[in-house]
Coordinates of C-alpha atoms in Angstrom, one line a residue:
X1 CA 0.0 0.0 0.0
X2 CA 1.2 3.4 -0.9
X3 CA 1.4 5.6 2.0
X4 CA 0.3 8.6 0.0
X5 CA -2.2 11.9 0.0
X6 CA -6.1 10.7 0.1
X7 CA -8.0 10.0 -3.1
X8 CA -11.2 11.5 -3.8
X9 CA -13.7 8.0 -2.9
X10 CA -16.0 8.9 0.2
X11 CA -14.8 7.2 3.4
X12 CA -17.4 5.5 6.0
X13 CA -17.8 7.2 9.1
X14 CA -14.9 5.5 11.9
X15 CA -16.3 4.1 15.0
X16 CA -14.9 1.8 17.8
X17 CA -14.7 -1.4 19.1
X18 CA -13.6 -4.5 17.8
X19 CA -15.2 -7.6 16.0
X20 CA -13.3 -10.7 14.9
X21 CA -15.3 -11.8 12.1
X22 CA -12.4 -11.5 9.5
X23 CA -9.0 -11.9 9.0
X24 CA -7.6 -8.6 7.7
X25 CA -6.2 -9.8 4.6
X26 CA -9.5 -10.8 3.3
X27 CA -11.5 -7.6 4.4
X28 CA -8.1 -5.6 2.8
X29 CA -9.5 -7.6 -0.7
X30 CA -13.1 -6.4 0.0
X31 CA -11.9 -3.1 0.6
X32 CA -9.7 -3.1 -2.7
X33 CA -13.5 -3.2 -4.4
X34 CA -15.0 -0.3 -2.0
X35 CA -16.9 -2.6 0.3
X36 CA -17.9 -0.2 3.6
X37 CA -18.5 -2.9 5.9
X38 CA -14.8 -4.7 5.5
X39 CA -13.4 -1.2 6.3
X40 CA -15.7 -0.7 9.1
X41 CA -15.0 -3.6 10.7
X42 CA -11.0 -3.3 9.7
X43 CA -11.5 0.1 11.5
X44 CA -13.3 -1.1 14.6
X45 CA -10.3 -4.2 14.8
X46 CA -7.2 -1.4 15.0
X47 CA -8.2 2.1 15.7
X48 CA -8.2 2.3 19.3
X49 CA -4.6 0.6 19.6
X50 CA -3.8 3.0 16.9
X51 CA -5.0 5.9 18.7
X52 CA -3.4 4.9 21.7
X53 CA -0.3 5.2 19.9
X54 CA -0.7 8.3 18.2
X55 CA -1.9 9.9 21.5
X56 CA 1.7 8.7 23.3
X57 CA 3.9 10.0 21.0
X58 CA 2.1 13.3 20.2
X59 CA 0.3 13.7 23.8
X60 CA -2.5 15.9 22.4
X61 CA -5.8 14.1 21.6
X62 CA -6.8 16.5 18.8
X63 CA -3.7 15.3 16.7
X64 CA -3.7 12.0 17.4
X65 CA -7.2 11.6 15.7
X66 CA -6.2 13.4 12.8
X67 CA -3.5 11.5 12.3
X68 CA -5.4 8.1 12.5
X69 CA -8.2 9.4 10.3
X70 CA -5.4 10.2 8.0
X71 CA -4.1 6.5 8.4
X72 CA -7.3 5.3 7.6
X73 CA -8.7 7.3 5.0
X74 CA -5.7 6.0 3.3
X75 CA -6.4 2.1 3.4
X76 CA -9.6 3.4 1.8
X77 CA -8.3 5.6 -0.6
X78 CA -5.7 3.2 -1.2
X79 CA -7.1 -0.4 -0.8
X80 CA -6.4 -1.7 -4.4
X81 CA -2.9 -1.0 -3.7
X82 CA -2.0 -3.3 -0.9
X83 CA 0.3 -6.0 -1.5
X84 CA -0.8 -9.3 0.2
X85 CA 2.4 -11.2 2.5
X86 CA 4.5 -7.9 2.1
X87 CA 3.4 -7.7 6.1
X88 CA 0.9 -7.9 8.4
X89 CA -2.0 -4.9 8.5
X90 CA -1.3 -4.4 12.2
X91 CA 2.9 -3.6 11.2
X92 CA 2.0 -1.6 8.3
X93 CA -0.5 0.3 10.5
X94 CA 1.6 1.3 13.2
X95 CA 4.8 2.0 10.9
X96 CA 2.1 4.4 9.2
X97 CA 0.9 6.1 12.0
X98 CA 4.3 6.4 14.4
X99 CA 5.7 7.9 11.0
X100 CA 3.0 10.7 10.6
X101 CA 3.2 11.6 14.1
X102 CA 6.9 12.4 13.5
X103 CA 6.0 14.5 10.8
X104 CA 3.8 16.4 12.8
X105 CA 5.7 16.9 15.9
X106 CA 8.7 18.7 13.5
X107 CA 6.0 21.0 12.5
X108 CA 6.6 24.2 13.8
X109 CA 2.9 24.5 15.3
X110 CA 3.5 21.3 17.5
X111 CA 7.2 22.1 18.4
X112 CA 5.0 25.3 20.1
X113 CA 2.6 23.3 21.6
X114 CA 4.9 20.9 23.2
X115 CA 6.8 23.8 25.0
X116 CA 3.5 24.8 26.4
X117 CA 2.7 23.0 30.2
X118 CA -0.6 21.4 30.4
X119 CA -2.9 23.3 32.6
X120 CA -4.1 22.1 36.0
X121 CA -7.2 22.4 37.9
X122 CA -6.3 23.0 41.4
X123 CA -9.8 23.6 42.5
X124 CA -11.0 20.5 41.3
X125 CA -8.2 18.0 41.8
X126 CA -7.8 16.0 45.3
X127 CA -4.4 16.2 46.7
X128 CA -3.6 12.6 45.3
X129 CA -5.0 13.4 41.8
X130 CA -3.0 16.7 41.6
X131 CA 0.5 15.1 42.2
X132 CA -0.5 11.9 40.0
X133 CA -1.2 14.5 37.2
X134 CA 2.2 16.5 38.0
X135 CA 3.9 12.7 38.4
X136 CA 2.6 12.1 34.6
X137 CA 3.3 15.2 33.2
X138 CA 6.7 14.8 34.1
X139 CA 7.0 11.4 32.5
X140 CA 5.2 12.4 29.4
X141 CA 7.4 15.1 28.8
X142 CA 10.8 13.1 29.5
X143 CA 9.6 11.1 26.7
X144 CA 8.2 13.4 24.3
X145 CA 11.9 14.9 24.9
X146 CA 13.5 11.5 23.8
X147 CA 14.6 11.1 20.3
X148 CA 11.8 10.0 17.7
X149 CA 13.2 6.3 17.5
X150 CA 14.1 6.1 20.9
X151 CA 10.4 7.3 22.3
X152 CA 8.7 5.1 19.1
X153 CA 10.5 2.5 20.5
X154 CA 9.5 2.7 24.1
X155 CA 5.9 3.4 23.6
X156 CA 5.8 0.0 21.5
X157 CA 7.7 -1.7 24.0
X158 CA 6.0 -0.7 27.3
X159 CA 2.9 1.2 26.5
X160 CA 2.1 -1.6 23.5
X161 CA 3.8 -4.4 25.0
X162 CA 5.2 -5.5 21.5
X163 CA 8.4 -8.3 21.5
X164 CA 11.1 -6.6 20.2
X165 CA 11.2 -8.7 17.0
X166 CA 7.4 -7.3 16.3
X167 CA 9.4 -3.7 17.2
X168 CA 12.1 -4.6 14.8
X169 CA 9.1 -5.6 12.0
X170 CA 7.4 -2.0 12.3
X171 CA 10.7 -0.3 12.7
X172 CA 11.9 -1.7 9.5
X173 CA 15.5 -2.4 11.6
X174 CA 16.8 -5.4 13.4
X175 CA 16.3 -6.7 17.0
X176 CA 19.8 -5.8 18.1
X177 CA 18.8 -2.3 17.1
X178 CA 15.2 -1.6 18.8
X179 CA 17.4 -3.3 21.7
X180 CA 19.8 -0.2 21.4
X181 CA 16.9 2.0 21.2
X182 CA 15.6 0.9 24.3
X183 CA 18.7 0.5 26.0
X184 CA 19.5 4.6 25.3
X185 CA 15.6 5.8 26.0
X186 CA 15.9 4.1 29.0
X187 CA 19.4 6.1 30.0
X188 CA 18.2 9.0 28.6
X189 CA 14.6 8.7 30.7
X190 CA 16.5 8.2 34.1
X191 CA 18.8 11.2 33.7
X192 CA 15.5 13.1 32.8
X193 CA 13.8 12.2 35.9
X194 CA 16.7 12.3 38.3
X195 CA 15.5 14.0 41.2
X196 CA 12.1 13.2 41.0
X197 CA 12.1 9.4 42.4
X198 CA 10.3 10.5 45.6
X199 CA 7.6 12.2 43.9
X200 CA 7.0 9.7 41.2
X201 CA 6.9 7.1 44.5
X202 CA 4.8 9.3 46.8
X203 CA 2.3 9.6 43.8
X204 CA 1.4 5.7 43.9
X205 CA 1.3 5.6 47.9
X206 CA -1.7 8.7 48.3
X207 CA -4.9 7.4 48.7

């Protein structure tokens, strides 16, 4: 599949959820002749681990469903074009979404909007939510701060909960490589948070 701009075919609406009646390869085919129910259901199957994704890496929720709209619209735009046994749906998915989210954040519009500190309610917050919240903020933005690869790789790894041979397959790199990846993200996450152990540990002991 081509991982280029949208065509003009109308799109079905996207919803959530996940059904299991087919395997992706064979609701690709239907899609490939504009069936709206294969893509639905292809939809339902991945967007919300795709979300999740974009969401980690680009921490702002608006994004992150444009860029998995944009994902998807192209596997309808674009369904005649996929290759069967070049890889799995769920590979080419994530390579496809981790990738636009890259291009994003090295906009200038979301290198402004990362500098900005999330706002938070004091008013409204209990003294336990308020330093989980800080607690978070701080490891969301030690990661956003990592290196693309290194973060991609981390969020796979322990936000996904891929192997790192399913890392390697979406990276397009080897295993000793998204091992190296890790490796460095987690060195470079430590020195980030140095300082804030007994925070981070106070924030999982306040009832």
């Amino acid at each position: 599949m081509d991982d280029g701009e949208p065509g003009a075919h109308p799109a079905p609406a996207l919803r959530r959820g996940c059904r299991d009646e087919d395997d992706d390869e064979a609701l690709l085919r239907r899609i490939a002749v504009e069936d709206q129910a294969a893509f639905r259901l292809l939809v339902e199957r991945h967007i919300d681990r795709a979300y999740a994704l974009a969401l980690r890496i680009l921490q702002n929720a608006a994004d992150a469903d444009d860029v998995v709209q944009d994902c998807f619209l192209k596997v309808w735009t674009h369904g005649a074009r996929w290759e069967e046994g070049r890889a799995k749906f769920s590979t080419w998915l994530h390579r496809v979404v981790a990738n636009r989210c890259i291009d994003l954040r090295r906009s200038p519009r979301m290198a402004e909007i990362g500098e900005a500190p999330e706002p938070v309610d004091e008013q409204t917050d209990t003294l336990g939510d308020l330093q989980r919240a800080q607690v978070s903020t701080l490891l969301d933005g030690a990661l956003t701060r990592l290196p693309d690869q290194q973060r991609i790789a981390i969020v796979l790894s322990y936000h996904e909960n891929m192997s790192n041979a399913d890392i390697a397959e979406m990276m397009e790199t080897t295993v000793m490589a998204v091992e190296s990846l890790l490796k460095r993200g987690r060195q470079q996450l430590r020195k980030a948070l140095k300082g804030a152990e007994a925070d981070i540990r106070l924030s999982f002991t306040i009832d």
